[in-house]
CSV table of C-alpha atoms in Angstrom, one decimal:
chain,number,residue,atom,x,y,z
A,26,MET,CA,189.4,50.7,-212.0
A,27,TRP,CA,191.2,49.2,-209.0
A,28,LEU,CA,194.0,51.8,-209.0
A,29,THR,CA,192.0,54.6,-210.5
A,30,ARG,CA,189.0,54.3,-208.1
A,31,GLY,CA,186.7,57.2,-209.0
A,32,PHE,CA,188.9,58.5,-211.8
A,33,VAL,CA,186.6,57.0,-214.5
A,34,LEU,CA,183.6,58.7,-213.0
A,35,SER,CA,185.4,62.0,-212.7
A,36,LEU,CA,186.4,61.9,-216.4
A,37,MET,CA,182.9,61.0,-217.7
A,38,ALA,CA,182.1,64.6,-218.5
A,39,ASP,CA,185.2,65.1,-220.6
A,40,ASP,CA,184.4,65.3,-224.3
A,41,ALA,CA,187.4,63.0,-225.1
A,42,VAL,CA,185.8,60.1,-223.2
A,43,LEU,CA,183.4,58.4,-225.5
A,44,ILE,CA,182.4,55.4,-223.4
A,45,PRO,CA,183.5,55.2,-219.8
A,46,VAL,CA,184.2,51.7,-218.5
A,47,ALA,CA,184.7,50.8,-214.8
A,48,SER,CA,186.1,47.4,-214.4
A,49,GLN,CA,185.9,46.1,-210.8
A,50,PRO,CA,185.5,49.7,-209.4
A,51,SER,CA,187.2,49.4,-206.1
A,52,VAL,CA,188.0,51.5,-203.1
A,53,SER,CA,190.4,49.8,-200.9
A,54,PHE,CA,189.3,48.0,-197.7
A,55,SER,CA,185.5,47.8,-198.4
A,56,MET,CA,184.8,46.7,-194.8
A,57,THR,CA,182.1,49.2,-193.8
A,58,THR,CA,178.8,49.9,-195.4
A,59,GLU,CA,180.1,53.4,-196.4
A,60,TYR,CA,183.1,52.0,-198.2
A,61,LYS,CA,181.1,49.2,-199.8
A,62,GLN,CA,178.9,51.9,-201.4
A,63,SER,CA,181.7,54.4,-202.2
A,64,LEU,CA,182.3,55.3,-205.8
A,65,GLY,CA,185.7,56.9,-205.0
A,66,ILE,CA,184.5,60.5,-205.6
A,67,SER,CA,182.8,62.8,-203.1
A,68,ASP,CA,179.1,63.3,-203.0
A,69,LEU,CA,179.8,67.0,-203.8
A,70,GLU,CA,181.7,66.0,-207.0
A,71,LEU,CA,178.9,63.5,-207.9
A,72,ALA,CA,176.3,66.2,-207.5
A,73,GLN,CA,178.0,68.6,-210.0
A,74,PRO,CA,176.1,68.8,-213.3
A,75,ASN,CA,179.2,67.7,-215.3
A,76,ALA,CA,179.5,64.6,-213.2
A,77,LYS,CA,176.5,63.0,-214.9
A,78,LEU,CA,176.7,61.2,-218.3
A,79,THR,CA,175.9,63.0,-221.5
A,80,PRO,CA,172.7,61.8,-223.1
A,81,GLY,CA,173.2,58.8,-225.2
A,82,VAL,CA,176.4,57.8,-223.4
A,83,ASN,CA,176.3,54.9,-220.9
A,84,LEU,CA,178.8,53.9,-218.3
A,85,LEU,CA,179.8,50.2,-218.5
A,86,ALA,CA,180.6,48.6,-215.2
A,87,LEU,CA,182.0,45.1,-214.8
A,88,GLN,CA,182.6,42.9,-211.7
A,89,PHE,CA,182.8,39.3,-210.5
A,90,SER,CA,179.9,38.5,-208.3
A,91,GLY,CA,182.0,37.3,-205.4
A,92,SER,CA,184.6,40.1,-205.4
A,93,ARG,CA,185.5,41.5,-202.0
A,94,THR,CA,187.3,44.5,-203.6
A,95,CYS,CA,184.1,45.5,-205.5
A,96,PRO,CA,181.1,44.5,-203.4
A,97,ALA,CA,177.6,44.3,-204.7
A,98,GLU,CA,176.6,47.4,-202.8
A,99,ARG,CA,178.8,49.5,-205.1
A,100,PHE,CA,176.9,48.4,-208.1
A,101,VAL,CA,173.6,49.1,-206.3
A,102,ARG,CA,174.9,52.7,-205.8
A,103,LEU,CA,176.0,53.0,-209.4
A,104,ARG,CA,172.5,52.0,-210.6
A,105,ARG,CA,171.0,54.5,-208.1
A,106,GLU,CA,173.2,57.4,-209.2
A,107,PHE,CA,173.1,56.7,-213.0
A,108,GLY,CA,169.9,54.9,-213.5
A,109,ASP,CA,169.4,53.6,-217.1
A,110,GLN,CA,172.7,55.2,-218.1
A,111,VAL,CA,174.8,52.5,-216.5
A,112,GLU,CA,175.0,48.9,-217.8
A,113,THR,CA,176.3,46.6,-215.1
A,114,ILE,CA,177.7,43.2,-215.9
A,115,GLU,CA,178.2,40.9,-213.0
A,116,ILE,CA,180.1,37.7,-213.8
A,117,ASP,CA,179.2,34.6,-211.7
A,118,SER,CA,182.2,33.7,-209.5
A,119,ALA,CA,180.3,31.8,-206.8
A,120,SER,CA,181.5,28.4,-205.8
A,121,GLY,CA,180.5,25.8,-208.4
A,122,ASN,CA,180.0,28.4,-211.2
A,123,PRO,CA,179.9,26.8,-214.7
A,124,HIS,CA,183.2,28.4,-215.8
A,125,GLN,CA,185.1,27.5,-212.7
A,126,ILE,CA,186.0,31.1,-212.0
A,127,SER,CA,187.6,31.4,-208.6
A,128,PRO,CA,185.4,33.0,-205.9
A,129,MET,CA,188.5,35.2,-205.2
A,130,ALA,CA,188.5,36.6,-208.8
A,131,TYR,CA,188.4,40.4,-209.0
A,132,ALA,CA,190.2,41.7,-212.2
A,133,VAL,CA,187.7,41.3,-215.0
A,134,LEU,CA,189.8,42.8,-217.9
A,135,THR,CA,193.3,41.9,-216.7
A,136,VAL,CA,194.4,39.1,-214.3
A,137,HIS,CA,191.2,37.0,-214.5
A,138,PHE,CA,190.4,37.7,-218.2
A,139,VAL,CA,190.2,34.7,-220.5
A,140,ASP,CA,190.2,35.5,-224.3
A,141,SER,CA,187.6,33.0,-225.4
A,142,PRO,CA,184.1,33.4,-226.8
A,143,GLU,CA,182.8,30.7,-224.4
A,144,TYR,CA,184.1,32.5,-221.4
A,145,PRO,CA,182.2,35.4,-219.8
A,146,THR,CA,185.1,37.9,-219.5
């Protein structure tokens, strides 16, 4: 979601979207508290009835724990906005993690993806 920002969230209400997935949902330059919590769509868009998930459909959100492009505050906001309709998966990228994932890792499904059953991506 690095390039798409809130695009995934905007598309959730579309019938063609079966399972929305936000991988490392990022908004550039997450330096302030406001940007760290930003979902990439306005509060007005988020408040629209069609911005919420349809019953039985969950949002899947993925991130590395040490990502500076997708800070922990963003996942806190996702859980606050979508409650039990969001499944967040945070992959340990702290120094000394068991899979030796770089603390700078950010792209869960692309650059830092490892196709192995023993690896957490």
